[in-house]
Short mmCIF file of C-alpha atoms in Angstrom, two decimals:
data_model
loop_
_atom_site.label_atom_id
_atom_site.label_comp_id
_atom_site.label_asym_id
_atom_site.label_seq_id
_atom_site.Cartn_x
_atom_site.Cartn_y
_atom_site.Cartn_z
CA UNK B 1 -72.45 -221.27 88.47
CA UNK B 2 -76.05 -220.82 89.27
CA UNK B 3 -77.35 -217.08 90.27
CA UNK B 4 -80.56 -216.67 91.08
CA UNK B 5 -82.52 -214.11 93.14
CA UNK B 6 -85.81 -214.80 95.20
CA UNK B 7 -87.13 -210.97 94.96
CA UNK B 8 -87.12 -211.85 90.84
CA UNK B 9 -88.76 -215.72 91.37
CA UNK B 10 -91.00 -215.02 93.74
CA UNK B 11 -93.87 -214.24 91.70
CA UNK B 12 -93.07 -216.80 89.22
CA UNK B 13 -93.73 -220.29 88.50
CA UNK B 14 -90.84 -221.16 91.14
CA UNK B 15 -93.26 -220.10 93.69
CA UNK B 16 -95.72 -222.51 94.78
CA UNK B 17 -98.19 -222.03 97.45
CA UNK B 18 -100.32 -224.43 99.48
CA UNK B 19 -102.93 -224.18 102.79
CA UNK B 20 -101.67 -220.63 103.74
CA UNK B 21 -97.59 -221.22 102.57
CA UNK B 22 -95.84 -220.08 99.97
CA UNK B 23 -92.05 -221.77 98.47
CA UNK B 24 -89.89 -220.64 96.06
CA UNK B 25 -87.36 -223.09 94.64
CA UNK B 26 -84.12 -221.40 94.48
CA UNK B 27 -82.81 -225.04 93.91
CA UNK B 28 -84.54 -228.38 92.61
CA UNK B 29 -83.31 -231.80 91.86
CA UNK B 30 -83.07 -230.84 88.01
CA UNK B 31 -79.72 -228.59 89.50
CA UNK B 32 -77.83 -231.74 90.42
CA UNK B 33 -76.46 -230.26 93.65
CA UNK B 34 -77.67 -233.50 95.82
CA UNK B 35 -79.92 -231.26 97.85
CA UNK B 36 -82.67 -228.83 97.01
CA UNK B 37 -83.08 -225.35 98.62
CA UNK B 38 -86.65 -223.31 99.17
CA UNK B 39 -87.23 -219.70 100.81
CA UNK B 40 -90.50 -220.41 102.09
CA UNK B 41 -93.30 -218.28 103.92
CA UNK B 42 -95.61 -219.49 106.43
CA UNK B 43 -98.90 -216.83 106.84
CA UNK B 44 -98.86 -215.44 110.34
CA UNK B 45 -101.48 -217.52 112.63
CA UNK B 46 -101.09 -220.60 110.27
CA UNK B 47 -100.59 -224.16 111.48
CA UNK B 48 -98.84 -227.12 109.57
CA UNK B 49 -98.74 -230.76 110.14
CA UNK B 50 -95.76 -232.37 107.92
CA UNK B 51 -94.20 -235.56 107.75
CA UNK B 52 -91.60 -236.17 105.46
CA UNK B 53 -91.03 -239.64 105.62
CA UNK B 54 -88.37 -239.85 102.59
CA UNK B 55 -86.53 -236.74 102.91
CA UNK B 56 -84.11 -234.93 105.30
CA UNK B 57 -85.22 -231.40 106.03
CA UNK B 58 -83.38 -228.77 108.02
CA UNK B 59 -85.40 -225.34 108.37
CA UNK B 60 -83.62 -221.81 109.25
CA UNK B 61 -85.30 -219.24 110.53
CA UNK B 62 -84.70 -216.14 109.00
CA UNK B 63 -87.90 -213.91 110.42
CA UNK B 64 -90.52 -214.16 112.41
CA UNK B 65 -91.96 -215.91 115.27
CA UNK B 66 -93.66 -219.33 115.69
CA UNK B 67 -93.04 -222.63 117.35
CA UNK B 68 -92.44 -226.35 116.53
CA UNK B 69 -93.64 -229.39 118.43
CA UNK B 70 -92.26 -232.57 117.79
CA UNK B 71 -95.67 -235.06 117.65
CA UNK B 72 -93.52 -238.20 118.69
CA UNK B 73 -92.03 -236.79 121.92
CA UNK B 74 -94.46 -233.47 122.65
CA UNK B 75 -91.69 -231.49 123.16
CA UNK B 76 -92.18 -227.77 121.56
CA UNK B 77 -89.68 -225.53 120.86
CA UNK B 78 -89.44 -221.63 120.03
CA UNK B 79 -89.14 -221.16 116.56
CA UNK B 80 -87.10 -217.46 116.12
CA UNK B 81 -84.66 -215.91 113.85
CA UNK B 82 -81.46 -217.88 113.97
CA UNK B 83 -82.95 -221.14 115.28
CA UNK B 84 -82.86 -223.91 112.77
CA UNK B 85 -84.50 -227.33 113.21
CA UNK B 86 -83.01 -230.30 111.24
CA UNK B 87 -85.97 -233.71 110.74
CA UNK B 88 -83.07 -236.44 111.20
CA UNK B 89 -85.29 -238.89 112.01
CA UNK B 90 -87.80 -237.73 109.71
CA UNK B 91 -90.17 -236.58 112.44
CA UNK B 92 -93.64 -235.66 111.82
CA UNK B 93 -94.40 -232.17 113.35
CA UNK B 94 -96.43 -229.48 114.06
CA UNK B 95 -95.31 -225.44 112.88
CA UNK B 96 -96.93 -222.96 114.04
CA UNK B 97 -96.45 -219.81 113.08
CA UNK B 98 -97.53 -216.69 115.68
CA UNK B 99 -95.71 -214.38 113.31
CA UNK B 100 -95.69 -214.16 109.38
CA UNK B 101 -91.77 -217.10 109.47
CA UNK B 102 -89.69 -216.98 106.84
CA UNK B 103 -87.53 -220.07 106.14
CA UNK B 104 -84.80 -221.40 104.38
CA UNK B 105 -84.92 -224.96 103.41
CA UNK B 106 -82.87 -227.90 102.54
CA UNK B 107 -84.12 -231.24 101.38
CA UNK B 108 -82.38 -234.06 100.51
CA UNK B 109 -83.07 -236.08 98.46
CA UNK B 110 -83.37 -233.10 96.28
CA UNK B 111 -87.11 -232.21 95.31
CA UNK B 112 -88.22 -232.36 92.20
CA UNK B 113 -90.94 -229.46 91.94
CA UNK B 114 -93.33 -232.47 91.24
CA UNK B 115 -94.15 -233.53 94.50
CA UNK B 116 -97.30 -233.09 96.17
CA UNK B 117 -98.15 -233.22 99.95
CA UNK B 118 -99.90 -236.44 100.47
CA UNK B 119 -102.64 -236.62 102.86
CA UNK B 120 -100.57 -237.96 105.78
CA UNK B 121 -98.55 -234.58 105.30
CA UNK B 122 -95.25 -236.66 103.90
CA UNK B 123 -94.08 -235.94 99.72
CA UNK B 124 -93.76 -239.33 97.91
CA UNK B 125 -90.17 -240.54 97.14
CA UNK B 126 -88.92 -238.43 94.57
CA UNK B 127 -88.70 -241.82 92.38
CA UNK B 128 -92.29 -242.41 92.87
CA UNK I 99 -85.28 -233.97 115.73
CA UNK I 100 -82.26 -231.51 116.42
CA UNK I 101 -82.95 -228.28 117.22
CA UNK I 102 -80.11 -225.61 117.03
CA UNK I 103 -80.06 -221.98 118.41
CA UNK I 104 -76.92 -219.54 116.12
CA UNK I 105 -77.74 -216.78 118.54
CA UNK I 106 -76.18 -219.74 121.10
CA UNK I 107 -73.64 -221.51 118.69
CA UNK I 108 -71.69 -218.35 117.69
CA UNK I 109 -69.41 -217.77 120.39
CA UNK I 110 -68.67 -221.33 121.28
CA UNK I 111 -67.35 -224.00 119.08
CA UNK I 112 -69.15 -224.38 116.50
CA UNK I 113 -68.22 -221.05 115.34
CA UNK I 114 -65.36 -221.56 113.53
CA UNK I 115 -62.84 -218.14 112.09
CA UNK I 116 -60.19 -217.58 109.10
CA UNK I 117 -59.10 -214.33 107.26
CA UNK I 118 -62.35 -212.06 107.89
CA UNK I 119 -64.57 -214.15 107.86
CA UNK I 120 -66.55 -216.84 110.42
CA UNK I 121 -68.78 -219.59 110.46
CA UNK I 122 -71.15 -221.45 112.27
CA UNK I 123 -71.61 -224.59 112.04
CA UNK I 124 -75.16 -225.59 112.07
CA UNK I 125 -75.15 -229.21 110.84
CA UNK I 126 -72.20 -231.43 109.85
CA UNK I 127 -71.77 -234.79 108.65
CA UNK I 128 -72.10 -236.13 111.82
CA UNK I 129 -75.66 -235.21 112.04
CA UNK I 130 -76.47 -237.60 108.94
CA UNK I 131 -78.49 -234.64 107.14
CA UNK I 132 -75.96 -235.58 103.90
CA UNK I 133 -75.77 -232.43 103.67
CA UNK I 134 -73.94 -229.44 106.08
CA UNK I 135 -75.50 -226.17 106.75
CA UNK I 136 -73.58 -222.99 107.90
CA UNK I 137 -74.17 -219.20 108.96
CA UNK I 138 -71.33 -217.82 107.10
CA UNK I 139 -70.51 -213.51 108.05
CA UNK I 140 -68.22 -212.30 106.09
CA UNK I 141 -66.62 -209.02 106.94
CA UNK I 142 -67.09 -205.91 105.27
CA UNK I 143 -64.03 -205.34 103.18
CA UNK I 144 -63.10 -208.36 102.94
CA UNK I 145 -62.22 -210.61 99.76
CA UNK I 146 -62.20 -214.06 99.74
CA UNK I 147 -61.01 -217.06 96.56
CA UNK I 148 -62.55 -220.39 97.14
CA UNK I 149 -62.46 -223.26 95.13
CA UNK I 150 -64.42 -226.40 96.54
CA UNK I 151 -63.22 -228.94 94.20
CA UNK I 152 -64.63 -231.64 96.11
CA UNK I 153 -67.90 -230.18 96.89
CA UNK I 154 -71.08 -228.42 95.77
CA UNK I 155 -72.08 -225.39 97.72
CA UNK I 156 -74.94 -223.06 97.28
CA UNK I 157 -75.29 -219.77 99.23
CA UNK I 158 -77.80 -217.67 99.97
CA UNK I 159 -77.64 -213.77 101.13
CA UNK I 160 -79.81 -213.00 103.93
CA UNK I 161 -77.85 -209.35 104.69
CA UNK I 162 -75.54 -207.28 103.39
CA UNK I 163 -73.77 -206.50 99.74
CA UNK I 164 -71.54 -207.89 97.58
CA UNK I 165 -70.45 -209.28 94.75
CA UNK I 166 -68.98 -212.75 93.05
CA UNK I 167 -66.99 -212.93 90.42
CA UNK I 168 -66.82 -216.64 88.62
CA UNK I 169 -62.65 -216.89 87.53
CA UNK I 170 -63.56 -219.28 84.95
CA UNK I 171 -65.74 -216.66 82.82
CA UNK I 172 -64.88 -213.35 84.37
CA UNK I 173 -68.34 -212.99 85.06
CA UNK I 174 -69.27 -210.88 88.08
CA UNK I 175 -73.07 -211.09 89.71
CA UNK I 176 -74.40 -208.90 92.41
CA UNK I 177 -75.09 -210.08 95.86
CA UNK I 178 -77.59 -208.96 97.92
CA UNK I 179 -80.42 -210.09 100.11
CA UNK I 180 -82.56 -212.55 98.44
CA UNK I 181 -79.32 -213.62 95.73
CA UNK I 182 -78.42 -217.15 96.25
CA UNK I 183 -75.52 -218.78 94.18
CA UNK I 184 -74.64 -222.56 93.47
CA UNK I 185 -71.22 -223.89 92.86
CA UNK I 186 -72.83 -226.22 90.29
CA UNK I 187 -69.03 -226.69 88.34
CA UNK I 188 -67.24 -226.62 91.64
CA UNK I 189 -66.89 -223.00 90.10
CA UNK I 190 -63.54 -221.07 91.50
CA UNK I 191 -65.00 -217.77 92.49
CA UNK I 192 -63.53 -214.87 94.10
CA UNK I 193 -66.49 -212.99 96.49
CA UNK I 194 -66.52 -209.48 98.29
CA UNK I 195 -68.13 -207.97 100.77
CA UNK I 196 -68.58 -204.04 100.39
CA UNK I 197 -70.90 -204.63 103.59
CA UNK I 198 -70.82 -207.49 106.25
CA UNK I 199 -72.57 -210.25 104.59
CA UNK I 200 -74.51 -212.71 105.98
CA UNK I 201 -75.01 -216.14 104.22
CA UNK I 202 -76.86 -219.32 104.78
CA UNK I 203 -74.36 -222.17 103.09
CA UNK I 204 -75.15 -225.60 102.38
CA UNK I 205 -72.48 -228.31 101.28
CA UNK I 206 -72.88 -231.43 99.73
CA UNK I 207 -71.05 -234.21 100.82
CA UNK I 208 -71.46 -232.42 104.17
CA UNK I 209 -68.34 -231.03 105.88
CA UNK I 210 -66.53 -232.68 108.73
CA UNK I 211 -65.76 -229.69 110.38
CA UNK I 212 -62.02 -231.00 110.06
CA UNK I 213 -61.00 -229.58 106.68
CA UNK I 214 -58.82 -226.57 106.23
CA UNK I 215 -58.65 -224.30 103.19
CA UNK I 216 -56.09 -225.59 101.19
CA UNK I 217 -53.29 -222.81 99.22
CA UNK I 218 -56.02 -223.59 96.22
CA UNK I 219 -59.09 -222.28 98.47
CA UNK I 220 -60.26 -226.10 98.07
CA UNK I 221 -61.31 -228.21 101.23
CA UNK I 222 -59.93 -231.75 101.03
CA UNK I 223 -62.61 -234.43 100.06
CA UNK I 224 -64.70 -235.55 103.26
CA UNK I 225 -62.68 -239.08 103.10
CA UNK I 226 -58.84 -237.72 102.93
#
């Protein structure tokens, strides 16, 4: 069993921040769960572009206030506590968020900690 | 892109009830996450053995307080907000709530939404 508690990570090298985010890895690949899980923060007024082209992401929000707009279709929707969004077809998007959001995230495949965001927003295939 | 609302989901059926405790389901194996992801409450009071023999499962506290208790080592951990355990082992675990506690679960192989708890706290594999 695996016990671990964001309020003690979070200012460790489990956090990683980017362009105005921060993500704490409760979970990587190196756990051998399948999936990985991240509590991550998104500054209040920020804006993110992401498009995960080799993953499966599904995104709970747990505070805050924001919106998401699917860039295929244009359709935005209201990003609040309790309303998840799931990228089963590996959409790119837009988040916005209007209030500081707090997230929790699942990936599969897994992340690895290693990844980067490549330029066209996506992480590389976690064999890559 | 699926978007889900739980503030919607938890009085209709995808909210799904045993002994003290309910769940909503917020993506099952039908979605083709390969993963499942669930609002779990738990009421306060309330103890609960599950063994998911078959599955990994990590959980994450977003309210409330508890504890787990891992049968195979006796060790118990504190939950609160910001704890998040993995069933790594497909660890048997007995957990309390001293408050209502509110948990964001994700399973790997997803769940159906068909299984029962088994007399062993198990759910069946996803393919029996």
């Amino acid at each position: 069993m695996i016990v671990r508690d964001f309020n003690e990570l979070k200012d460790g090298p489990r956090a990683v921040s980017d362009a105005r985010w921060t993500s704490v890895r409760m979970l990587l690949a190196d756990d051998n769960m399948g999936f990985s899980f991240h509590i991550t923060i998104l500054e209040a007024g920020s804006e993110h572009t992401f498009h995960y082209k080799h993953h499966f992401e599904s995104v709970y929000c747990m505070q805050g206030k924001g919106s998401i707009t699917d860039l295929a279709t244009g359709k935005t929707h209201e990003i609040k506590p309790g309303v998840m969004y799931a990228l089963d077809q590996h959409d790119k998007h837009t988040l916005r968020a209007e209030e500081e959001l707090v997230m929790a995230c699942c990936f599969n495949p897994p992340v690895t900690g290693n990844e980067v965001h490549q330029a066209d927003g996506s992480y590389a295939p976690a064999d890559s």
